[in-house]
XYZ file of C-alpha atoms in Angstrom:
346
model
C -0.154 -0.121 -0.124
C 0.864 3.611 -0.884
C -0.104 6.491 0.756
C -3.194 8.384 -1.168
C -2.594 11.747 -2.533
C -3.394 14.747 -0.003
C -5.850 17.305 -1.393
C -6.615 21.301 -0.581
C -9.622 22.798 0.702
C -11.879 23.744 -1.718
C -15.020 26.349 -1.392
C -18.126 24.988 -0.055
C -16.001 22.475 1.622
C -13.615 19.780 2.025
C -13.538 17.594 -1.112
C -11.071 14.677 -0.859
C -9.081 13.085 -4.644
C -9.937 9.678 -5.311
C -6.710 7.919 -3.854
C -4.238 6.082 -6.550
C -4.833 2.367 -6.944
C -0.976 1.883 -4.553
C -3.119 3.251 -2.121
C -5.747 0.747 -1.898
C -5.816 -2.156 0.532
C -4.342 -5.534 -0.285
C -6.774 -7.973 2.043
C -4.399 -11.278 2.650
C -6.293 -14.042 0.851
C -6.984 -15.610 4.389
C -9.193 -12.895 4.530
C -11.944 -13.395 2.116
C -15.042 -11.114 1.413
C -16.365 -9.917 4.722
C -18.738 -7.687 5.913
C -19.033 -5.659 9.261
C -21.927 -3.443 11.033
C -20.833 0.365 12.791
C -23.231 1.417 15.057
C -23.429 5.395 15.010
C -23.853 5.136 18.881
C -24.489 8.458 19.504
C -27.860 10.301 21.410
C -31.281 10.811 20.699
C -33.020 14.087 18.964
C -35.263 15.566 16.896
C -34.188 14.896 13.482
C -36.149 17.589 12.357
C -35.300 20.491 14.089
C -31.572 22.319 14.596
C -28.964 20.701 16.445
C -28.951 22.009 19.832
C -25.986 21.178 22.610
C -28.476 20.911 25.278
C -30.040 17.172 23.454
C -27.208 14.750 24.971
C -30.834 12.223 26.255
C -29.492 8.633 26.112
C -33.006 6.405 26.647
C -33.051 4.529 23.673
C -29.812 2.927 24.633
C -31.835 1.158 26.900
C -33.252 -0.927 24.031
C -29.921 -1.687 22.312
C -29.289 -4.941 24.163
C -31.968 -6.348 22.520
C -30.807 -5.581 18.897
C -27.710 -6.670 19.527
C -28.774 -10.152 20.499
C -30.453 -10.449 17.332
C -26.948 -9.401 16.081
C -25.409 -11.867 18.539
C -27.685 -14.479 17.156
C -26.124 -14.517 13.631
C -23.293 -14.499 14.697
C -22.702 -10.526 14.117
C -20.212 -8.857 16.471
C -21.121 -4.449 16.011
C -18.571 -2.158 16.640
C -20.016 0.861 18.569
C -18.823 4.141 17.672
C -20.113 6.274 20.218
C -20.274 9.483 21.031
C -19.664 12.357 24.153
C -23.530 12.368 25.296
C -22.657 8.087 25.771
C -19.457 8.158 27.151
C -20.641 10.196 29.603
C -23.763 8.554 30.304
C -22.860 5.766 33.604
C -26.280 4.134 32.375
C -25.309 3.919 28.964
C -21.464 2.544 29.302
C -22.917 -0.262 31.638
C -24.804 -1.408 28.730
C -21.844 -0.901 26.329
C -19.455 -2.848 28.493
C -22.427 -5.905 28.880
C -22.703 -6.138 25.191
C -19.046 -6.074 24.390
C -18.634 -8.978 27.141
C -19.509 -11.329 23.632
C -16.136 -10.833 22.958
C -16.336 -9.492 19.253
C -17.994 -6.460 19.902
C -15.457 -3.778 20.304
C -16.038 0.450 21.426
C -14.863 2.988 18.991
C -15.109 6.581 19.031
C -18.127 9.059 17.234
C -17.599 12.679 16.905
C -21.033 14.937 16.634
C -19.253 18.977 17.631
C -22.257 20.610 18.778
C -21.765 18.234 22.868
C -18.145 17.378 22.290
C -16.233 19.234 24.568
C -14.273 22.320 24.649
C -17.582 24.225 23.447
C -15.755 27.318 21.972
C -17.527 27.582 18.556
C -21.518 28.258 17.498
C -23.435 25.634 16.983
C -24.668 25.560 13.352
C -25.058 23.724 10.906
C -21.672 24.326 8.555
C -20.189 23.832 11.915
C -21.229 20.080 12.459
C -18.964 19.124 10.277
C -15.864 18.557 12.818
C -13.225 19.160 9.828
C -15.324 23.092 9.626
C -13.619 23.978 12.762
C -10.014 25.335 13.703
C -7.318 22.314 13.381
C -6.765 22.507 17.351
C -10.156 23.053 17.791
C -10.944 19.346 15.807
C -7.823 18.331 17.918
C -8.815 19.203 21.103
C -12.465 17.803 20.756
C -10.771 14.799 20.214
C -8.306 14.790 22.097
C -11.597 14.784 25.010
C -13.906 12.437 23.458
C -10.655 9.367 22.760
C -9.776 10.427 26.516
C -13.036 9.613 28.327
C -13.784 6.423 26.214
C -10.599 5.617 27.524
C -11.560 6.253 31.275
C -14.543 4.612 30.909
C -13.483 0.745 28.931
C -10.199 1.234 30.215
C -8.492 1.089 26.101
C -8.495 4.095 24.079
C -10.575 3.286 20.948
C -8.282 3.308 17.568
C -11.562 4.058 15.098
C -13.074 6.623 14.090
C -16.377 8.387 12.835
C -16.788 12.484 12.567
C -20.613 12.641 13.089
C -21.891 13.596 10.369
C -19.184 11.775 8.181
C -17.976 15.587 8.939
C -14.216 15.104 7.566
C -11.570 18.407 6.821
C -8.149 18.863 5.142
C -7.458 18.513 8.496
C -8.675 15.616 10.697
C -7.169 12.744 9.537
C -3.876 13.904 10.475
C -5.413 15.208 13.884
C -6.515 10.862 13.933
C -3.569 10.074 13.329
C -1.386 11.397 15.317
C -4.385 10.502 18.430
C -3.532 7.192 17.578
C -6.141 5.754 15.770
C -5.544 2.803 12.763
C -8.717 3.555 11.516
C -11.195 6.378 10.177
C -14.772 4.953 8.931
C -16.360 9.079 8.024
C -15.998 9.051 4.032
C -19.583 7.999 2.254
C -18.545 6.636 -1.102
C -20.873 8.504 -3.766
C -22.404 11.100 -1.394
C -21.448 14.964 -1.366
C -22.705 17.133 2.280
C -21.521 20.046 0.139
C -24.891 22.493 -0.089
C -24.484 22.257 3.169
C -21.259 23.125 3.478
C -19.680 19.135 4.563
C -17.431 17.346 2.845
C -18.057 15.351 -0.764
C -16.748 11.959 -1.039
C -18.657 11.767 -4.892
C -14.770 10.638 -6.167
C -14.137 8.320 -3.465
C -14.186 4.429 -3.808
C -15.748 1.195 -2.435
C -12.509 -0.395 -1.404
C -10.189 0.986 1.994
C -7.412 2.725 1.905
C -3.681 4.549 2.926
C -4.243 8.316 4.231
C -1.499 9.872 4.269
C -1.466 10.268 7.093
C 0.757 7.602 9.542
C -0.611 4.912 9.351
C -4.333 5.549 9.020
C -6.845 4.043 7.109
C -9.567 4.805 5.164
C -12.732 2.353 5.156
C -15.293 4.695 3.618
C -18.872 3.360 4.069
C -19.883 1.368 1.502
C -22.377 1.964 -1.439
C -23.059 0.365 -4.934
C -25.813 1.185 -7.799
C -27.925 -1.172 -8.664
C -30.139 -2.249 -11.454
C -29.826 -2.785 -15.207
C -28.112 0.525 -16.119
C -25.525 0.373 -12.413
C -22.577 0.640 -15.192
C -23.807 3.915 -14.793
C -22.463 4.327 -11.456
C -22.311 8.139 -10.040
C -22.187 9.689 -13.487
C -25.961 8.498 -14.204
C -26.909 8.821 -10.684
C -25.867 12.518 -10.877
C -27.621 13.363 -14.458
C -30.880 11.870 -12.814
C -30.423 14.215 -10.306
C -31.898 16.876 -12.608
C -34.671 15.399 -13.866
C -37.839 15.737 -12.207
C -37.949 12.152 -10.171
C -35.126 11.303 -12.352
C -34.267 8.929 -10.038
C -37.432 7.607 -8.361
C -38.061 6.322 -11.925
C -35.134 4.653 -12.549
C -35.584 3.517 -9.068
C -39.238 1.360 -9.343
C -38.353 0.714 -13.292
C -35.061 -1.492 -11.471
C -32.741 0.803 -13.790
C -30.441 2.432 -11.722
C -30.056 2.758 -7.773
C -27.538 3.986 -5.511
C -27.806 1.684 -2.731
C -26.242 2.425 1.301
C -26.500 -0.970 2.827
C -28.416 0.562 6.066
C -31.866 -0.239 6.708
C -32.410 3.425 7.371
C -34.676 4.317 4.739
C -32.673 2.098 2.472
C -36.108 -0.494 1.126
C -34.493 -4.624 1.934
C -35.081 -5.403 -2.053
C -32.769 -2.742 -3.272
C -30.158 -4.183 -0.371
C -30.131 -6.993 -1.391
C -29.494 -6.748 -4.942
C -26.404 -4.214 -3.988
C -24.894 -7.386 -1.759
C -25.218 -9.477 -4.965
C -23.576 -6.805 -7.189
C -21.047 -6.163 -4.506
C -20.450 -9.572 -4.195
C -19.948 -9.965 -8.318
C -17.608 -6.887 -8.388
C -15.610 -8.054 -5.728
C -15.762 -5.543 -3.122
C -13.971 -7.267 -0.204
C -15.392 -5.648 3.044
C -19.044 -4.576 2.669
C -19.129 -1.632 5.467
C -23.226 -1.735 6.885
C -24.405 0.893 9.466
C -26.777 2.703 11.456
C -27.769 5.003 14.090
C -28.878 2.856 17.960
C -31.609 5.484 18.935
C -32.998 3.460 15.230
C -33.216 0.507 18.373
C -36.178 1.751 20.026
C -39.303 3.255 17.740
C -40.141 6.823 18.474
C -35.969 9.116 17.802
C -34.739 8.245 14.738
C -37.954 8.774 11.516
C -36.560 5.150 10.560
C -38.551 3.512 12.915
C -41.027 5.621 14.357
C -43.652 2.640 15.952
C -43.382 -0.988 16.514
C -44.002 -2.029 13.128
C -41.612 -0.285 11.605
C -39.276 -1.590 14.179
C -40.292 -5.087 13.965
C -39.593 -3.783 9.614
C -36.049 -2.836 11.018
C -35.749 -6.302 12.562
C -36.715 -8.304 9.585
C -34.322 -5.942 7.330
C -31.153 -7.260 9.434
C -32.136 -10.915 9.211
C -32.832 -10.920 5.924
C -29.149 -9.516 4.917
C -27.618 -11.318 7.491
C -29.312 -14.610 5.332
C -28.446 -13.750 1.507
C -25.025 -12.993 3.519
C -24.753 -15.920 4.688
C -25.736 -17.961 1.928
C -23.103 -15.777 -0.240
C -19.979 -17.263 2.116
C -19.871 -13.564 2.888
C -18.364 -13.942 6.866
C -18.578 -10.695 9.587
C -15.580 -9.387 10.344
C -15.352 -7.655 13.822
C -13.680 -4.933 14.967
C -9.769 -7.036 16.225
C -10.075 -9.257 12.642
C -10.199 -5.931 10.673
C -7.530 -4.572 12.551
C -5.491 -8.407 12.666
C -6.573 -8.043 8.346
C -5.036 -5.089 8.596
C -2.109 -5.796 9.645
C -1.619 -8.297 7.415
C -2.603 -5.708 4.434
C 0.923 -4.002 5.950
C 3.282 -6.665 5.293
C 1.972 -7.876 1.555
C 4.101 -5.923 -1.143
């Protein structure tokens, strides 16, 4: 592996370029094709309202063990990416300690700037992306969260996701300096530039060296499905310029952009995406969800008991197909071990 080229900030937000081919992680043959689940483990808040520092409720954490049991029953570990309200809540820490006692699941970090000290910035949509803050403030927030997790769990986290996928040109270097080995903030094929956030439309689905020490980026997986899927992001962008173009193309099974999450993503599309990813040779499929979706009424994705039942069925059907295709789950520590093996390859 070689380091990816670095980019400069552009007006409207951070826009990292596609990594060079020789920055790609060469997973050991023994790793096979795997999938991983990373959970954005966070406070609940009204997604339709402006962000606020006082929104630090963690009641939905009481439901997390039930979803974790569903995963455990299928032999699937999860990595819980926790933020400041979670790590400062003793009840939440106790819940997570019991969960990770399964021996496969683990703790990572997720940084929501608006609820993460020090609180030296104005709360605003632009400042909700960590990478838009001054370098020193980013570093101070990373240190506060990392130290808080280490104090609570006795182990420093080495995997990070910035809340709202909010990297900036300084963030990866700061994470590497803080001892992180993996970042999972980039969402392949998505852009948040309209809000002043980063643009990841050039980012692929494969893991790659960032150019900052030993830090590896493992992007969230995005798959294009349908008869015209080879058009990829270019077709997706073109359809966005046509009224209802993307919806019509999806209904006609011509083109759909699919993220591997049960949140606002129909299971039929997700199953198609899993098959396409396997056929295309994606070595590590990255799934995710937000922890408040474990209980009804905390996210727009799980509003009632019926939607919670659908949320659970989504995972059961996804796990069944992954098992049928021979795609095994990968834990936090298995990913780290595979990365160590990858670094030893020529």
